[in-house]
Amino acid sequence: MERKNRWELIRLDRPPNLSFNAKCENEMRQNRSDSAAAAVQAAQDAAQGPLEPPGHITLPDAARPFWAALVRNRPRHKWNEADLGNAAILAVTQMQVHDLIGDVEQAALVDKLTRRIVSLSRMLHVHPEATEGRAQDAGNKLALERDAEADHDPLIPTLRAVA
């Protein structure tokens, strides 16, 4: 044993531990969401229209609304073929739960399918924490919204939804 410095000892009977990271720097870093490159990517994604399931996947028409809502929870360029396949399974599972939810006799199946939905949502990173942020932050945003509603002054015009 030999001392490298006060804190580290070097073992002379072992070769030094050398490591190498083969990942390219550009692949590891993501563009900032407020950068020009992110704006260009978003415009390109929007121009391509909505994502369709891969050709080898058959998606029932009743699952299309679930599919459309699901694939909008991640940027288009972040989806790959494997994720799209899993997203189709998730959309079909959500459709099945929606069809079975009123049948009391199917409660065990609905519970099982709901657990599959939760698992697939986490795997695809489209669950609420991934898309909206931490629950604590959401609570803070809700509190700000409620405070803004309470601070309404009838003499100051505010934005209102028009039906």
Short mmCIF file of N, CA and C in Angstrom, two decimals:
data_model
loop_
_atom_site.label_atom_id
_atom_site.label_comp_id
_atom_site.label_asym_id
_atom_site.label_seq_id
_atom_site.Cartn_x
_atom_site.Cartn_y
_atom_site.Cartn_z
N MET A 1 0.83 -1.18 0.00
CA MET A 1 0.00 0.00 0.00
C MET A 1 0.88 1.24 0.00
N GLU A 2 0.46 2.17 -0.78
CA GLU A 2 1.16 3.44 -0.86
C GLU A 2 0.13 4.55 -0.77
N ARG A 3 0.48 5.63 -0.16
CA ARG A 3 -0.46 6.71 0.01
C ARG A 3 -0.37 7.66 -1.18
N LYS A 4 -1.55 7.88 -1.85
CA LYS A 4 -1.62 8.83 -2.95
C LYS A 4 -1.73 10.25 -2.39
N ASN A 5 -2.58 10.40 -1.41
CA ASN A 5 -2.70 11.65 -0.66
C ASN A 5 -3.23 11.29 0.72
N ARG A 6 -3.64 12.23 1.50
CA ARG A 6 -4.09 11.93 2.86
C ARG A 6 -5.30 11.02 2.90
N TRP A 7 -6.14 11.07 1.86
CA TRP A 7 -7.41 10.36 1.91
C TRP A 7 -7.42 9.07 1.10
N GLU A 8 -6.61 8.95 0.08
CA GLU A 8 -6.66 7.79 -0.80
C GLU A 8 -5.40 6.94 -0.68
N LEU A 9 -5.61 5.64 -0.58
CA LEU A 9 -4.52 4.69 -0.58
C LEU A 9 -4.48 3.99 -1.92
N ILE A 10 -3.31 3.73 -2.44
CA ILE A 10 -3.15 3.01 -3.69
C ILE A 10 -2.64 1.61 -3.37
N ARG A 11 -3.35 0.61 -3.90
CA ARG A 11 -2.88 -0.76 -3.73
C ARG A 11 -1.92 -1.06 -4.85
N LEU A 12 -0.73 -1.47 -4.51
CA LEU A 12 0.29 -1.74 -5.50
C LEU A 12 0.12 -3.09 -6.19
N ASP A 13 -0.66 -4.02 -5.59
CA ASP A 13 -0.82 -5.34 -6.18
C ASP A 13 -1.98 -5.39 -7.19
N ARG A 14 -2.72 -4.29 -7.40
CA ARG A 14 -3.83 -4.25 -8.36
C ARG A 14 -3.54 -3.21 -9.43
N PRO A 15 -3.99 -3.50 -10.66
CA PRO A 15 -3.84 -2.46 -11.69
C PRO A 15 -4.81 -1.31 -11.40
N PRO A 16 -4.52 -0.13 -11.88
CA PRO A 16 -5.42 1.00 -11.63
C PRO A 16 -6.77 0.77 -12.30
N ASN A 17 -7.83 1.27 -11.70
CA ASN A 17 -9.17 1.14 -12.22
C ASN A 17 -9.41 2.25 -13.23
N LEU A 18 -9.41 1.88 -14.51
CA LEU A 18 -9.64 2.85 -15.57
C LEU A 18 -11.04 2.63 -16.12
N SER A 19 -11.76 3.70 -16.36
CA SER A 19 -13.11 3.58 -16.93
C SER A 19 -13.22 4.49 -18.13
N PHE A 20 -14.16 4.15 -19.00
CA PHE A 20 -14.36 4.91 -20.22
C PHE A 20 -15.85 5.01 -20.48
N ASN A 21 -16.34 6.21 -20.73
CA ASN A 21 -17.75 6.42 -21.05
C ASN A 21 -17.85 6.60 -22.55
N ALA A 22 -18.51 5.65 -23.23
CA ALA A 22 -18.57 5.66 -24.68
C ALA A 22 -19.70 6.51 -25.24
N LYS A 23 -20.51 7.12 -24.40
CA LYS A 23 -21.63 7.92 -24.89
C LYS A 23 -21.12 9.24 -25.45
N CYS A 24 -21.72 9.63 -26.53
CA CYS A 24 -21.39 10.90 -27.16
C CYS A 24 -21.98 12.04 -26.34
N GLU A 25 -21.27 13.10 -26.22
CA GLU A 25 -21.73 14.25 -25.43
C GLU A 25 -23.06 14.79 -25.96
N ASN A 26 -23.22 14.85 -27.28
CA ASN A 26 -24.44 15.41 -27.85
C ASN A 26 -25.67 14.56 -27.54
N GLU A 27 -25.53 13.24 -27.46
CA GLU A 27 -26.66 12.38 -27.19
C GLU A 27 -27.10 12.48 -25.74
N MET A 28 -26.18 12.78 -24.85
CA MET A 28 -26.50 12.84 -23.43
C MET A 28 -27.22 14.14 -23.08
N ARG A 29 -26.92 15.20 -23.78
CA ARG A 29 -27.48 16.50 -23.45
C ARG A 29 -28.75 16.76 -24.24
N GLN A 30 -29.72 17.36 -23.61
CA GLN A 30 -30.94 17.72 -24.29
C GLN A 30 -30.99 19.23 -24.43
N ASN A 31 -31.69 19.67 -25.47
CA ASN A 31 -31.85 21.11 -25.65
C ASN A 31 -32.72 21.68 -24.55
N ARG A 32 -32.42 22.91 -24.17
CA ARG A 32 -33.27 23.59 -23.20
C ARG A 32 -34.63 23.83 -23.85
N SER A 33 -35.68 23.78 -23.05
CA SER A 33 -37.03 23.93 -23.61
C SER A 33 -37.29 25.34 -24.12
N ASP A 34 -36.49 26.32 -23.69
CA ASP A 34 -36.69 27.69 -24.16
C ASP A 34 -35.66 28.11 -25.20
N SER A 35 -34.98 27.14 -25.82
CA SER A 35 -33.95 27.45 -26.81
C SER A 35 -34.56 27.51 -28.22
N ALA A 36 -33.81 28.09 -29.13
CA ALA A 36 -34.25 28.15 -30.52
C ALA A 36 -34.32 26.76 -31.13
N ALA A 37 -33.37 25.88 -30.76
CA ALA A 37 -33.38 24.51 -31.28
C ALA A 37 -34.64 23.76 -30.84
N ALA A 38 -35.08 23.98 -29.60
CA ALA A 38 -36.30 23.34 -29.11
C ALA A 38 -37.52 23.88 -29.85
N ALA A 39 -37.52 25.17 -30.16
CA ALA A 39 -38.64 25.75 -30.90
C ALA A 39 -38.70 25.19 -32.32
N VAL A 40 -37.54 25.01 -32.95
CA VAL A 40 -37.50 24.42 -34.29
C VAL A 40 -37.99 22.98 -34.25
N GLN A 41 -37.53 22.22 -33.26
CA GLN A 41 -37.96 20.82 -33.12
C GLN A 41 -39.47 20.74 -32.90
N ALA A 42 -40.02 21.63 -32.08
CA ALA A 42 -41.46 21.63 -31.81
C ALA A 42 -42.24 21.96 -33.08
N ALA A 43 -41.74 22.90 -33.88
CA ALA A 43 -42.42 23.25 -35.13
C ALA A 43 -42.38 22.08 -36.12
N GLN A 44 -41.24 21.39 -36.18
CA GLN A 44 -41.13 20.23 -37.06
C GLN A 44 -42.07 19.12 -36.61
N ASP A 45 -42.16 18.89 -35.31
CA ASP A 45 -43.06 17.87 -34.78
C ASP A 45 -44.52 18.20 -35.11
N ALA A 46 -44.89 19.47 -34.92
CA ALA A 46 -46.27 19.88 -35.17
C ALA A 46 -46.62 19.76 -36.66
N ALA A 47 -45.65 20.04 -37.53
CA ALA A 47 -45.91 19.98 -38.97
C ALA A 47 -46.14 18.55 -39.44
N GLN A 48 -45.64 17.57 -38.72
CA GLN A 48 -45.80 16.18 -39.13
C GLN A 48 -47.17 15.61 -38.80
N GLY A 49 -47.95 16.33 -38.03
CA GLY A 49 -49.30 15.87 -37.71
C GLY A 49 -49.29 14.85 -36.58
N PRO A 50 -50.47 14.31 -36.26
CA PRO A 50 -50.56 13.37 -35.14
C PRO A 50 -49.85 12.06 -35.44
N LEU A 51 -49.35 11.45 -34.39
CA LEU A 51 -48.66 10.16 -34.51
C LEU A 51 -49.66 9.05 -34.79
N GLU A 52 -49.31 8.15 -35.64
CA GLU A 52 -50.11 6.97 -35.94
C GLU A 52 -49.42 5.76 -35.36
N PRO A 53 -50.18 4.71 -35.04
CA PRO A 53 -49.53 3.49 -34.55
C PRO A 53 -48.66 2.87 -35.64
N PRO A 54 -47.63 2.13 -35.26
CA PRO A 54 -46.80 1.47 -36.27
C PRO A 54 -47.65 0.53 -37.13
N GLY A 55 -47.18 0.25 -38.32
CA GLY A 55 -47.92 -0.56 -39.27
C GLY A 55 -48.23 -1.97 -38.79
N HIS A 56 -47.40 -2.53 -37.94
CA HIS A 56 -47.61 -3.90 -37.48
C HIS A 56 -48.59 -3.99 -36.30
N ILE A 57 -49.17 -2.86 -35.90
CA ILE A 57 -50.08 -2.85 -34.76
C ILE A 57 -51.48 -2.49 -35.25
N THR A 58 -52.45 -3.29 -34.84
CA THR A 58 -53.85 -3.02 -35.16
C THR A 58 -54.48 -2.37 -33.93
N LEU A 59 -54.98 -1.18 -34.14
CA LEU A 59 -55.59 -0.43 -33.05
C LEU A 59 -57.08 -0.28 -33.34
N PRO A 60 -57.94 -0.79 -32.46
CA PRO A 60 -59.39 -0.66 -32.69
C PRO A 60 -59.81 0.81 -32.74
N ASP A 61 -60.87 1.10 -33.49
CA ASP A 61 -61.35 2.48 -33.61
C ASP A 61 -61.76 3.05 -32.25
N ALA A 62 -62.29 2.21 -31.38
CA ALA A 62 -62.71 2.68 -30.06
C ALA A 62 -61.53 3.10 -29.19
N ALA A 63 -60.32 2.62 -29.51
CA ALA A 63 -59.12 2.98 -28.73
C ALA A 63 -58.43 4.23 -29.29
N ARG A 64 -58.88 4.73 -30.44
CA ARG A 64 -58.23 5.90 -31.06
C ARG A 64 -58.23 7.14 -30.17
N PRO A 65 -59.32 7.48 -29.47
CA PRO A 65 -59.26 8.67 -28.60
C PRO A 65 -58.23 8.51 -27.48
N PHE A 66 -58.11 7.31 -26.94
CA PHE A 66 -57.12 7.07 -25.89
C PHE A 66 -55.72 7.19 -26.46
N TRP A 67 -55.50 6.67 -27.67
CA TRP A 67 -54.22 6.76 -28.36
C TRP A 67 -53.84 8.23 -28.57
N ALA A 68 -54.79 9.01 -29.10
CA ALA A 68 -54.51 10.42 -29.40
C ALA A 68 -54.13 11.19 -28.14
N ALA A 69 -54.85 10.95 -27.05
CA ALA A 69 -54.54 11.64 -25.80
C ALA A 69 -53.19 11.20 -25.25
N LEU A 70 -52.88 9.94 -25.41
CA LEU A 70 -51.64 9.38 -24.86
C LEU A 70 -50.41 9.91 -25.57
N VAL A 71 -50.40 9.88 -26.90
CA VAL A 71 -49.18 10.26 -27.63
C VAL A 71 -48.92 11.76 -27.57
N ARG A 72 -49.91 12.55 -27.15
CA ARG A 72 -49.68 13.99 -27.00
C ARG A 72 -49.01 14.32 -25.67
N ASN A 73 -48.79 13.34 -24.81
CA ASN A 73 -48.16 13.58 -23.51
C ASN A 73 -46.65 13.56 -23.57
N ARG A 74 -46.09 13.28 -24.72
CA ARG A 74 -44.64 13.31 -24.91
C ARG A 74 -44.36 13.95 -26.25
N PRO A 75 -43.24 14.65 -26.39
CA PRO A 75 -42.92 15.23 -27.70
C PRO A 75 -42.81 14.14 -28.76
N ARG A 76 -43.24 14.46 -29.97
CA ARG A 76 -43.27 13.48 -31.05
C ARG A 76 -41.91 12.85 -31.30
N HIS A 77 -40.85 13.62 -31.25
CA HIS A 77 -39.52 13.09 -31.56
C HIS A 77 -38.97 12.18 -30.47
N LYS A 78 -39.64 12.11 -29.32
CA LYS A 78 -39.18 11.24 -28.24
C LYS A 78 -39.77 9.83 -28.31
N TRP A 79 -40.73 9.59 -29.21
CA TRP A 79 -41.35 8.28 -29.34
C TRP A 79 -40.52 7.40 -30.27
N ASN A 80 -40.31 6.13 -29.88
CA ASN A 80 -39.68 5.17 -30.79
C ASN A 80 -40.67 4.04 -31.05
N GLU A 81 -40.32 3.12 -31.93
CA GLU A 81 -41.24 2.04 -32.33
C GLU A 81 -41.69 1.20 -31.14
N ALA A 82 -40.77 0.85 -30.26
CA ALA A 82 -41.12 0.01 -29.11
C ALA A 82 -42.08 0.74 -28.18
N ASP A 83 -41.82 2.02 -27.94
CA ASP A 83 -42.72 2.80 -27.09
C ASP A 83 -44.10 2.95 -27.71
N LEU A 84 -44.16 3.10 -29.03
CA LEU A 84 -45.45 3.22 -29.70
C LEU A 84 -46.24 1.91 -29.59
N GLY A 85 -45.55 0.79 -29.64
CA GLY A 85 -46.22 -0.50 -29.45
C GLY A 85 -46.81 -0.61 -28.05
N ASN A 86 -46.03 -0.21 -27.06
CA ASN A 86 -46.53 -0.23 -25.68
C ASN A 86 -47.64 0.79 -25.48
N ALA A 87 -47.56 1.92 -26.18
CA ALA A 87 -48.61 2.92 -26.08
C ALA A 87 -49.92 2.38 -26.66
N ALA A 88 -49.83 1.58 -27.72
CA ALA A 88 -51.04 0.96 -28.29
C ALA A 88 -51.67 0.00 -27.29
N ILE A 89 -50.85 -0.78 -26.61
CA ILE A 89 -51.36 -1.69 -25.57
C ILE A 89 -52.04 -0.88 -24.47
N LEU A 90 -51.43 0.23 -24.08
CA LEU A 90 -52.00 1.08 -23.05
C LEU A 90 -53.34 1.66 -23.50
N ALA A 91 -53.42 2.12 -24.74
CA ALA A 91 -54.67 2.69 -25.26
C ALA A 91 -55.78 1.64 -25.29
N VAL A 92 -55.46 0.44 -25.72
CA VAL A 92 -56.46 -0.64 -25.76
C VAL A 92 -56.90 -1.00 -24.34
N THR A 93 -55.96 -1.04 -23.41
CA THR A 93 -56.30 -1.35 -22.02
C THR A 93 -57.20 -0.28 -21.43
N GLN A 94 -56.92 0.98 -21.72
CA GLN A 94 -57.79 2.06 -21.24
C GLN A 94 -59.18 1.94 -21.84
N MET A 95 -59.27 1.56 -23.11
CA MET A 95 -60.55 1.36 -23.76
C MET A 95 -61.33 0.24 -23.06
N GLN A 96 -60.63 -0.86 -22.74
CA GLN A 96 -61.28 -1.99 -22.08
C GLN A 96 -61.81 -1.60 -20.70
N VAL A 97 -61.02 -0.86 -19.95
CA VAL A 97 -61.46 -0.41 -18.62
C VAL A 97 -62.68 0.49 -18.76
N HIS A 98 -62.64 1.37 -19.73
CA HIS A 98 -63.77 2.27 -19.96
C HIS A 98 -65.05 1.48 -20.28
N ASP A 99 -64.93 0.41 -21.05
CA ASP A 99 -66.08 -0.43 -21.39
C ASP A 99 -66.59 -1.23 -20.20
N LEU A 100 -65.69 -1.64 -19.30
CA LEU A 100 -66.06 -2.53 -18.20
C LEU A 100 -66.37 -1.81 -16.89
N ILE A 101 -66.13 -0.53 -16.82
CA ILE A 101 -66.17 0.18 -15.54
C ILE A 101 -67.55 0.14 -14.87
N GLY A 102 -68.62 0.06 -15.63
CA GLY A 102 -69.95 0.05 -15.03
C GLY A 102 -70.42 -1.33 -14.58
N ASP A 103 -69.72 -2.39 -14.98
CA ASP A 103 -70.13 -3.75 -14.65
C ASP A 103 -69.51 -4.17 -13.32
N VAL A 104 -70.34 -4.30 -12.30
CA VAL A 104 -69.87 -4.63 -10.95
C VAL A 104 -69.21 -6.01 -10.92
N GLU A 105 -69.70 -6.93 -11.73
CA GLU A 105 -69.16 -8.28 -11.75
C GLU A 105 -67.73 -8.34 -12.31
N GLN A 106 -67.34 -7.31 -13.01
CA GLN A 106 -66.01 -7.27 -13.62
C GLN A 106 -65.01 -6.45 -12.79
N ALA A 107 -65.32 -6.21 -11.53
CA ALA A 107 -64.47 -5.35 -10.70
C ALA A 107 -63.05 -5.88 -10.59
N ALA A 108 -62.88 -7.18 -10.46
CA ALA A 108 -61.54 -7.76 -10.33
C ALA A 108 -60.74 -7.55 -11.62
N LEU A 109 -61.39 -7.72 -12.77
CA LEU A 109 -60.72 -7.51 -14.05
C LEU A 109 -60.37 -6.04 -14.24
N VAL A 110 -61.28 -5.15 -13.86
CA VAL A 110 -61.02 -3.72 -13.96
C VAL A 110 -59.82 -3.34 -13.09
N ASP A 111 -59.74 -3.92 -11.90
CA ASP A 111 -58.61 -3.65 -11.00
C ASP A 111 -57.30 -4.12 -11.63
N LYS A 112 -57.32 -5.30 -12.22
CA LYS A 112 -56.11 -5.84 -12.86
C LYS A 112 -55.69 -4.97 -14.05
N LEU A 113 -56.66 -4.57 -14.86
CA LEU A 113 -56.35 -3.71 -16.01
C LEU A 113 -55.86 -2.34 -15.57
N THR A 114 -56.40 -1.84 -14.48
CA THR A 114 -55.97 -0.53 -13.95
C THR A 114 -54.51 -0.60 -13.50
N ARG A 115 -54.13 -1.70 -12.88
CA ARG A 115 -52.72 -1.85 -12.49
C ARG A 115 -51.82 -1.91 -13.72
N ARG A 116 -52.30 -2.54 -14.79
CA ARG A 116 -51.53 -2.57 -16.04
C ARG A 116 -51.38 -1.16 -16.60
N ILE A 117 -52.44 -0.37 -16.51
CA ILE A 117 -52.39 1.01 -17.00
C ILE A 117 -51.35 1.82 -16.23
N VAL A 118 -51.36 1.67 -14.92
CA VAL A 118 -50.39 2.40 -14.09
C VAL A 118 -48.97 1.99 -14.45
N SER A 119 -48.75 0.69 -14.61
CA SER A 119 -47.42 0.18 -14.92
C SER A 119 -46.94 0.68 -16.29
N LEU A 120 -47.80 0.58 -17.29
CA LEU A 120 -47.42 1.04 -18.63
C LEU A 120 -47.21 2.55 -18.66
N SER A 121 -48.01 3.29 -17.91
CA SER A 121 -47.84 4.75 -17.87
C SER A 121 -46.50 5.14 -17.29
N ARG A 122 -46.08 4.43 -16.25
CA ARG A 122 -44.76 4.70 -15.66
C ARG A 122 -43.65 4.32 -16.63
N MET A 123 -43.82 3.17 -17.28
CA MET A 123 -42.79 2.70 -18.20
C MET A 123 -42.61 3.68 -19.37
N LEU A 124 -43.73 4.19 -19.89
CA LEU A 124 -43.68 5.13 -21.01
C LEU A 124 -43.40 6.56 -20.57
N HIS A 125 -43.40 6.78 -19.29
CA HIS A 125 -43.14 8.10 -18.71
C HIS A 125 -44.20 9.12 -19.16
N VAL A 126 -45.46 8.69 -19.10
CA VAL A 126 -46.58 9.58 -19.42
C VAL A 126 -47.52 9.70 -18.23
N HIS A 127 -47.07 9.33 -17.05
CA HIS A 127 -47.88 9.43 -15.85
C HIS A 127 -47.94 10.89 -15.40
N PRO A 128 -48.85 11.24 -14.51
CA PRO A 128 -49.02 12.65 -14.14
C PRO A 128 -47.76 13.35 -13.62
N GLU A 129 -46.94 12.65 -12.85
CA GLU A 129 -45.74 13.31 -12.33
C GLU A 129 -44.78 13.66 -13.46
N ALA A 130 -44.72 12.81 -14.48
CA ALA A 130 -43.83 13.09 -15.61
C ALA A 130 -44.36 14.22 -16.48
N THR A 131 -45.68 14.31 -16.63
CA THR A 131 -46.23 15.32 -17.53
C THR A 131 -46.57 16.63 -16.83
N GLU A 132 -46.95 16.58 -15.56
CA GLU A 132 -47.37 17.78 -14.85
C GLU A 132 -46.41 18.22 -13.75
N GLY A 133 -45.54 17.33 -13.34
CA GLY A 133 -44.62 17.66 -12.26
C GLY A 133 -45.07 17.04 -10.95
N ARG A 134 -44.33 17.34 -9.89
CA ARG A 134 -44.62 16.76 -8.59
C ARG A 134 -45.97 17.24 -8.07
N ALA A 135 -46.60 16.40 -7.27
CA ALA A 135 -47.91 16.73 -6.71
C ALA A 135 -47.84 17.98 -5.85
N GLN A 136 -46.74 18.16 -5.13
CA GLN A 136 -46.58 19.34 -4.29
C GLN A 136 -46.62 20.61 -5.15
N ASP A 137 -45.95 20.56 -6.31
CA ASP A 137 -45.94 21.72 -7.20
C ASP A 137 -47.34 21.98 -7.76
N ALA A 138 -48.05 20.89 -8.10
CA ALA A 138 -49.41 21.03 -8.61
C ALA A 138 -50.31 21.66 -7.55
N GLY A 139 -50.12 21.25 -6.30
CA GLY A 139 -50.89 21.85 -5.21
C GLY A 139 -50.60 23.33 -5.07
N ASN A 140 -49.34 23.70 -5.23
CA ASN A 140 -48.99 25.12 -5.16
C ASN A 140 -49.63 25.90 -6.30
N LYS A 141 -49.65 25.32 -7.51
CA LYS A 141 -50.27 25.98 -8.65
C LYS A 141 -51.77 26.13 -8.43
N LEU A 142 -52.38 25.10 -7.87
CA LEU A 142 -53.82 25.15 -7.59
C LEU A 142 -54.11 26.23 -6.55
N ALA A 143 -53.28 26.32 -5.53
CA ALA A 143 -53.48 27.35 -4.50
C ALA A 143 -53.37 28.75 -5.12
N LEU A 144 -52.41 28.95 -6.04
CA LEU A 144 -52.29 30.24 -6.71
C LEU A 144 -53.53 30.55 -7.54
N GLU A 145 -54.05 29.53 -8.21
CA GLU A 145 -55.26 29.72 -9.02
C GLU A 145 -56.44 30.09 -8.13
N ARG A 146 -56.59 29.42 -7.00
CA ARG A 146 -57.69 29.71 -6.07
C ARG A 146 -57.54 31.12 -5.49
N ASP A 147 -56.32 31.53 -5.19
CA ASP A 147 -56.08 32.88 -4.69
C ASP A 147 -56.45 33.92 -5.74
N ALA A 148 -56.12 33.64 -6.99
CA ALA A 148 -56.46 34.57 -8.07
C ALA A 148 -57.97 34.67 -8.24
N GLU A 149 -58.68 33.55 -8.06
CA GLU A 149 -60.15 33.58 -8.14
C GLU A 149 -60.74 34.40 -7.00
N ALA A 150 -60.15 34.28 -5.82
CA ALA A 150 -60.66 34.98 -4.64
C ALA A 150 -60.38 36.48 -4.71
N ASP A 151 -59.31 36.88 -5.42
CA ASP A 151 -58.92 38.29 -5.51
C ASP A 151 -59.67 39.04 -6.60
N HIS A 152 -60.76 38.50 -7.07
CA HIS A 152 -61.50 39.12 -8.17
C HIS A 152 -62.08 40.47 -7.73
N ASP A 153 -61.80 41.49 -8.48
CA ASP A 153 -62.34 42.82 -8.23
C ASP A 153 -63.36 43.12 -9.33
N PRO A 154 -64.60 43.42 -8.98
CA PRO A 154 -65.62 43.63 -10.01
C PRO A 154 -65.34 44.84 -10.91
N LEU A 155 -64.48 45.75 -10.49
CA LEU A 155 -64.18 46.92 -11.31
C LEU A 155 -63.07 46.67 -12.32
N ILE A 156 -62.33 45.56 -12.14
CA ILE A 156 -61.23 45.24 -13.06
C ILE A 156 -61.68 44.08 -13.95
N PRO A 157 -61.69 44.28 -15.25
CA PRO A 157 -62.12 43.20 -16.14
C PRO A 157 -61.12 42.05 -16.14
N THR A 158 -61.62 40.84 -16.20
CA THR A 158 -60.77 39.66 -16.23
C THR A 158 -61.17 38.78 -17.41
N LEU A 159 -60.34 37.83 -17.72
CA LEU A 159 -60.66 36.91 -18.80
C LEU A 159 -61.70 35.90 -18.33
N ARG A 160 -62.64 35.63 -19.20
CA ARG A 160 -63.69 34.66 -18.88
C ARG A 160 -63.89 33.74 -20.08
N ALA A 161 -64.29 32.51 -19.79
CA ALA A 161 -64.60 31.57 -20.87
C ALA A 161 -65.94 31.96 -21.48
N VAL A 162 -65.98 31.97 -22.79
CA VAL A 162 -67.21 32.32 -23.51
C VAL A 162 -67.70 31.05 -24.18
N ALA A 163 -68.95 30.70 -23.94
CA ALA A 163 -69.50 29.47 -24.53
C ALA A 163 -70.12 29.73 -25.87
#
